Amino acid sequence: MQRKILNPEFLENWREVDPLRWRLIVAELLETFFRTIDESYRQMVIAREEGDWETIRTLAHSMKSSFGVIGAEEAHRLLQTIEILAAAKRYRRANVFMARFDLIFVETRALAIEFQRANAQAA
Amino acid sequence: MSAKPKNAFRVLIVDDQSSDIMNPYLLTSQLGFETTLAFDGEQALTESARTPFDLIILDWNMPRVPGWAFLRRLEMRPVPAGRKEIKNQNIVLYSGDDLSDLIFDDLLNLRVLDVWQKPLEPSDMLKRIKRIKAFVGG
């Protein structure tokens, strides 16, 4: 199944729920996203350098939610996999997915910024 | 945290991830429910002792007191006079994990009305909440 880096329909789905305020809700969700992910990613990089897999597992668990809630499907799926592999102590496999996550993180972040700008302009 | 309209449908949302709490909180608040938040199972036990909730939306995978441990401790707790028995507590399980293999009979005799797999689209979550509210009444 082809997953999207950022599925705009997920956030735009709020239009069905609250046609008047949906852009404000989306703005709030994206704000929360940006407030948390940079620091979490930084901690994950440090944990990887130190071989601290319990921290990696915990961070993958919390970051997975942050990405999932804005429709970042690929990042969500990767973090879910990293969490499972870290818990199973399959570190070499987890490293493969973490390398992919490095790329996806950057791309997701850039797309989320674009979406945030477009949302603010349309509001 | 809770708003307090009288006779409102009372919901407890339990999740250690604030990003996962946002959507159900926004939706239940929008529907005018009296929504309380708990960020772990321990806090949820405190809140549920204080308030008879019509519905508990419960994350499964939490540190310290995870969802299943919360349910076990809820079941073991004596029921205050005038309150409904634990087996009549309405529960929604909410998880990023696949809970389809969970055998609920092994856990408790509770009313698990729905199982939500994260992430859930807001409109889908809203439909599910409305359906549960209609079923539960109140």
Short mmCIF file of C-alpha atoms in Angstrom, two decimals:
data_model
loop_
_atom_site.label_atom_id
_atom_site.label_comp_id
_atom_site.label_asym_id
_atom_site.label_seq_id
_atom_site.Cartn_x
_atom_site.Cartn_y
_atom_site.Cartn_z
CA MET A 1 0.00 0.00 0.00
CA GLN A 2 1.39 3.39 -1.01
CA ARG A 3 1.43 5.62 2.01
CA LYS A 4 1.48 9.36 1.68
CA ILE A 5 4.17 11.45 3.33
CA LEU A 6 1.44 13.88 4.32
CA ASN A 7 -2.15 13.05 3.47
CA PRO A 8 -3.94 16.43 3.26
CA GLU A 9 -7.35 14.72 3.35
CA PHE A 10 -6.73 13.69 6.94
CA LEU A 11 -6.54 17.26 8.20
CA GLU A 12 -9.10 18.53 5.70
CA ASN A 13 -11.45 15.93 7.16
CA TRP A 14 -12.04 18.41 9.98
CA ARG A 15 -14.12 20.42 7.47
CA GLU A 16 -16.81 17.71 7.72
CA VAL A 17 -16.74 17.90 11.49
CA ASP A 18 -16.70 21.68 11.93
CA PRO A 19 -17.20 23.61 8.66
CA LEU A 20 -16.82 26.99 10.37
CA ARG A 21 -13.81 26.43 12.56
CA TRP A 22 -11.94 23.63 10.86
CA ARG A 23 -9.01 25.78 9.74
CA LEU A 24 -8.49 26.99 13.31
CA ILE A 25 -8.53 23.42 14.56
CA VAL A 26 -6.03 22.38 11.89
CA ALA A 27 -3.82 25.35 12.80
CA GLU A 28 -3.87 24.26 16.43
CA LEU A 29 -3.05 20.65 15.56
CA LEU A 30 -0.10 21.71 13.39
CA GLU A 31 1.14 24.11 16.04
CA THR A 32 1.16 21.28 18.57
CA PHE A 33 2.95 19.07 16.07
CA PHE A 34 5.78 21.54 15.47
CA ARG A 35 6.08 22.28 19.18
CA THR A 36 6.96 18.66 19.96
CA ILE A 37 8.65 16.91 17.06
CA ASP A 38 11.92 18.81 16.71
CA GLU A 39 12.93 18.18 20.30
CA SER A 40 11.76 14.55 20.16
CA TYR A 41 13.75 13.95 16.99
CA ARG A 42 16.83 15.56 18.50
CA GLN A 43 16.52 13.23 21.51
CA MET A 44 16.10 10.28 19.19
CA VAL A 45 19.32 11.13 17.34
CA ILE A 46 21.21 11.31 20.65
CA ALA A 47 19.67 8.05 21.85
CA ARG A 48 20.72 6.36 18.61
CA GLU A 49 24.30 7.56 19.02
CA GLU A 50 24.33 6.22 22.57
CA GLY A 51 22.64 2.94 21.67
CA ASP A 52 19.82 3.73 24.11
CA TRP A 53 17.09 1.59 22.58
CA GLU A 54 14.61 1.98 25.41
CA THR A 55 14.60 5.74 24.84
CA ILE A 56 14.29 5.18 21.10
CA ARG A 57 11.32 2.89 21.69
CA THR A 58 9.63 5.43 23.99
CA LEU A 59 10.24 8.30 21.59
CA ALA A 60 8.99 6.28 18.62
CA HIS A 61 5.81 5.56 20.57
CA SER A 62 5.12 9.21 21.37
CA MET A 63 6.23 10.60 18.01
CA LYS A 64 4.07 8.08 16.19
CA SER A 65 1.00 9.78 17.70
CA SER A 66 2.20 13.25 16.78
CA PHE A 67 2.67 12.28 13.13
CA GLY A 68 -0.47 10.17 12.96
CA VAL A 69 -2.75 12.93 14.09
CA ILE A 70 -1.76 15.18 11.14
CA GLY A 71 -2.01 12.45 8.51
CA ALA A 72 1.73 11.84 8.11
CA GLU A 73 1.17 8.23 7.13
CA GLU A 74 4.66 7.17 6.15
CA ALA A 75 6.31 8.60 9.28
CA HIS A 76 3.60 7.08 11.47
CA ARG A 77 4.13 3.66 9.94
CA LEU A 78 7.94 3.87 10.20
CA LEU A 79 7.81 4.89 13.85
CA GLN A 80 5.38 2.08 14.60
CA THR A 81 7.85 -0.37 13.04
CA ILE A 82 10.82 1.14 14.89
CA GLU A 83 8.91 0.89 18.17
CA ILE A 84 8.11 -2.78 17.59
CA LEU A 85 11.65 -3.66 16.49
CA ALA A 86 13.23 -1.76 19.40
CA ALA A 87 10.94 -3.56 21.85
CA ALA A 88 11.93 -6.89 20.26
CA LYS A 89 15.64 -5.92 20.50
CA ARG A 90 16.04 -6.28 16.72
CA TYR A 91 18.37 -3.34 16.58
CA ARG A 92 19.99 -3.92 13.21
CA ARG A 93 16.61 -4.00 11.50
CA ALA A 94 15.46 -1.00 13.50
CA ASN A 95 18.48 0.95 12.28
CA VAL A 96 17.44 0.35 8.69
CA PHE A 97 14.04 1.89 9.36
CA MET A 98 15.54 4.73 11.35
CA ALA A 99 17.69 5.69 8.38
CA ARG A 100 14.55 5.86 6.25
CA PHE A 101 12.84 7.84 8.99
CA ASP A 102 15.60 10.49 8.86
CA LEU A 103 14.62 11.23 5.27
CA ILE A 104 10.89 11.03 5.86
CA PHE A 105 11.13 13.30 8.89
CA VAL A 106 12.66 16.08 6.82
CA GLU A 107 10.15 15.66 3.98
CA THR A 108 7.17 15.46 6.32
CA ARG A 109 8.25 18.55 8.19
CA ALA A 110 8.64 20.52 4.97
CA LEU A 111 5.21 19.45 3.70
CA ALA A 112 3.62 20.26 7.06
CA ILE A 113 5.10 23.78 6.94
CA GLU A 114 3.67 24.25 3.43
CA PHE A 115 0.29 23.03 4.60
CA GLN A 116 0.40 25.31 7.63
CA ARG A 117 1.17 28.34 5.42
CA ALA A 118 -1.59 27.47 2.95
CA ASN A 119 -4.04 26.94 5.80
CA ALA A 120 -3.15 30.29 7.38
CA GLN A 121 -3.55 32.12 4.07
CA ALA A 122 -6.93 30.52 3.40
CA ALA A 123 -8.24 31.20 6.92
CA MET B 1 -9.62 19.48 33.37
CA SER B 2 -13.43 19.51 32.81
CA ALA B 3 -16.31 21.77 31.93
CA LYS B 4 -19.36 21.30 34.11
CA PRO B 5 -22.72 21.63 32.39
CA LYS B 6 -25.43 20.02 34.52
CA ASN B 7 -26.75 16.60 33.37
CA ALA B 8 -24.22 16.49 30.55
CA PHE B 9 -22.87 13.23 29.15
CA ARG B 10 -19.71 12.63 31.16
CA VAL B 11 -16.65 11.30 29.34
CA LEU B 12 -13.22 10.43 30.66
CA ILE B 13 -10.43 10.35 28.08
CA VAL B 14 -7.30 8.51 29.20
CA ASP B 15 -4.11 8.77 27.14
CA ASP B 16 -0.48 9.52 27.94
CA GLN B 17 -0.01 11.26 24.56
CA SER B 18 -1.39 14.79 24.39
CA SER B 19 -1.46 14.62 20.59
CA ASP B 20 -3.83 11.63 20.80
CA ILE B 21 -6.04 13.28 23.40
CA MET B 22 -6.64 16.35 21.24
CA ASN B 23 -9.02 14.85 18.68
CA PRO B 24 -11.42 13.07 21.07
CA TYR B 25 -11.28 16.08 23.40
CA LEU B 26 -12.12 18.55 20.62
CA LEU B 27 -14.96 16.36 19.38
CA THR B 28 -16.56 15.55 22.74
CA SER B 29 -16.29 19.20 23.82
CA GLN B 30 -17.90 20.29 20.56
CA LEU B 31 -20.82 17.92 21.30
CA GLY B 32 -21.28 19.56 24.68
CA PHE B 33 -20.09 16.60 26.72
CA GLU B 34 -18.52 17.09 30.12
CA THR B 35 -15.01 15.88 29.27
CA THR B 36 -12.30 15.04 31.78
CA LEU B 37 -8.75 14.19 30.81
CA ALA B 38 -6.35 11.78 32.49
CA PHE B 39 -2.79 11.28 31.30
CA ASP B 40 -2.21 7.88 32.85
CA GLY B 41 -4.09 4.99 34.41
CA GLU B 42 -3.37 6.19 37.95
CA GLN B 43 -4.93 9.59 37.30
CA ALA B 44 -7.84 7.85 35.56
CA LEU B 45 -8.49 5.76 38.67
CA THR B 46 -8.58 8.92 40.78
CA GLU B 47 -10.97 10.65 38.38
CA SER B 48 -13.27 7.64 38.05
CA ALA B 49 -13.49 7.39 41.85
CA ARG B 50 -14.60 11.02 41.94
CA THR B 51 -17.07 11.00 39.02
CA PRO B 52 -19.45 8.39 37.58
CA PHE B 53 -18.54 8.62 33.90
CA ASP B 54 -20.98 7.65 31.17
CA LEU B 55 -18.10 6.65 28.92
CA ILE B 56 -14.37 6.07 29.28
CA ILE B 57 -12.15 6.37 26.18
CA LEU B 58 -9.08 4.42 27.18
CA ASP B 59 -5.66 4.20 25.58
CA TRP B 60 -4.30 0.70 25.83
CA ASN B 61 -0.55 1.26 25.80
CA MET B 62 0.51 3.62 28.59
CA PRO B 63 3.47 3.56 30.98
CA ARG B 64 3.03 2.97 34.70
CA VAL B 65 -0.64 1.86 34.69
CA PRO B 66 -1.56 0.72 31.15
CA GLY B 67 -5.13 0.34 29.92
CA TRP B 68 -5.55 -3.30 30.91
CA ALA B 69 -4.19 -2.64 34.42
CA PHE B 70 -6.58 0.28 34.85
CA LEU B 71 -9.49 -1.98 33.93
CA ARG B 72 -8.34 -4.67 36.37
CA ARG B 73 -8.04 -2.20 39.22
CA LEU B 74 -11.37 -0.65 38.30
CA GLU B 75 -12.98 -4.08 38.53
CA MET B 76 -11.41 -4.81 41.92
CA ARG B 77 -12.48 -1.54 43.47
CA PRO B 78 -15.57 -1.57 45.73
CA VAL B 79 -18.52 0.21 44.16
CA PRO B 80 -19.75 3.21 46.18
CA ALA B 81 -23.42 3.18 47.16
CA GLY B 82 -25.66 4.54 44.43
CA ARG B 83 -23.09 4.06 41.68
CA LYS B 84 -23.34 1.62 38.80
CA GLU B 85 -21.45 -1.64 38.95
CA ILE B 86 -18.14 -1.78 37.15
CA LYS B 87 -19.47 -4.35 34.70
CA ASN B 88 -21.84 -1.66 33.40
CA GLN B 89 -19.08 0.87 32.77
CA ASN B 90 -19.03 1.83 29.10
CA ILE B 91 -15.55 1.61 27.59
CA VAL B 92 -13.96 2.46 24.26
CA LEU B 93 -10.47 1.09 23.73
CA TYR B 94 -8.16 3.36 21.74
CA SER B 95 -4.81 2.13 20.54
CA GLY B 96 -2.15 2.30 17.89
CA ASP B 97 -1.72 -1.44 18.34
CA ASP B 98 -3.96 -4.02 16.72
CA LEU B 99 -6.29 -5.10 19.51
CA SER B 100 -8.26 -7.57 17.42
CA ASP B 101 -6.51 -10.53 19.07
CA LEU B 102 -7.44 -9.36 22.54
CA ILE B 103 -9.80 -11.76 24.20
CA PHE B 104 -11.98 -9.57 26.37
CA ASP B 105 -13.39 -12.50 28.31
CA ASP B 106 -9.91 -13.03 29.63
CA LEU B 107 -9.86 -9.59 31.08
CA LEU B 108 -13.09 -8.44 32.54
CA ASN B 109 -16.81 -8.50 32.08
CA LEU B 110 -16.98 -4.89 30.94
CA ARG B 111 -18.97 -3.16 28.24
CA VAL B 112 -16.35 -2.52 25.57
CA LEU B 113 -18.52 -0.73 23.08
CA ASP B 114 -15.91 -0.02 20.45
CA VAL B 115 -12.24 -0.39 19.64
CA TRP B 116 -10.57 2.52 17.83
CA GLN B 117 -7.34 2.04 15.93
CA LYS B 118 -5.11 5.12 15.87
CA PRO B 119 -5.01 7.31 13.92
CA LEU B 120 -8.74 7.73 13.35
CA GLU B 121 -10.07 10.38 10.97
CA PRO B 122 -11.97 13.09 12.86
CA SER B 123 -15.26 12.55 10.99
CA ASP B 124 -15.06 8.78 11.61
CA MET B 125 -14.37 9.38 15.30
CA LEU B 126 -17.27 11.83 15.50
CA LYS B 127 -19.69 9.29 13.94
CA ARG B 128 -18.54 6.64 16.41
CA ILE B 129 -18.97 8.96 19.38
CA LYS B 130 -22.47 9.95 18.29
CA ARG B 131 -23.39 6.30 17.77
CA ILE B 132 -22.16 5.42 21.26
CA LYS B 133 -23.98 8.37 22.79
CA ALA B 134 -27.22 7.34 21.08
CA PHE B 135 -26.75 3.78 22.32
CA VAL B 136 -25.85 4.70 25.89
CA GLY B 137 -28.35 7.52 26.19
CA GLY B 138 -27.97 10.02 29.01
#
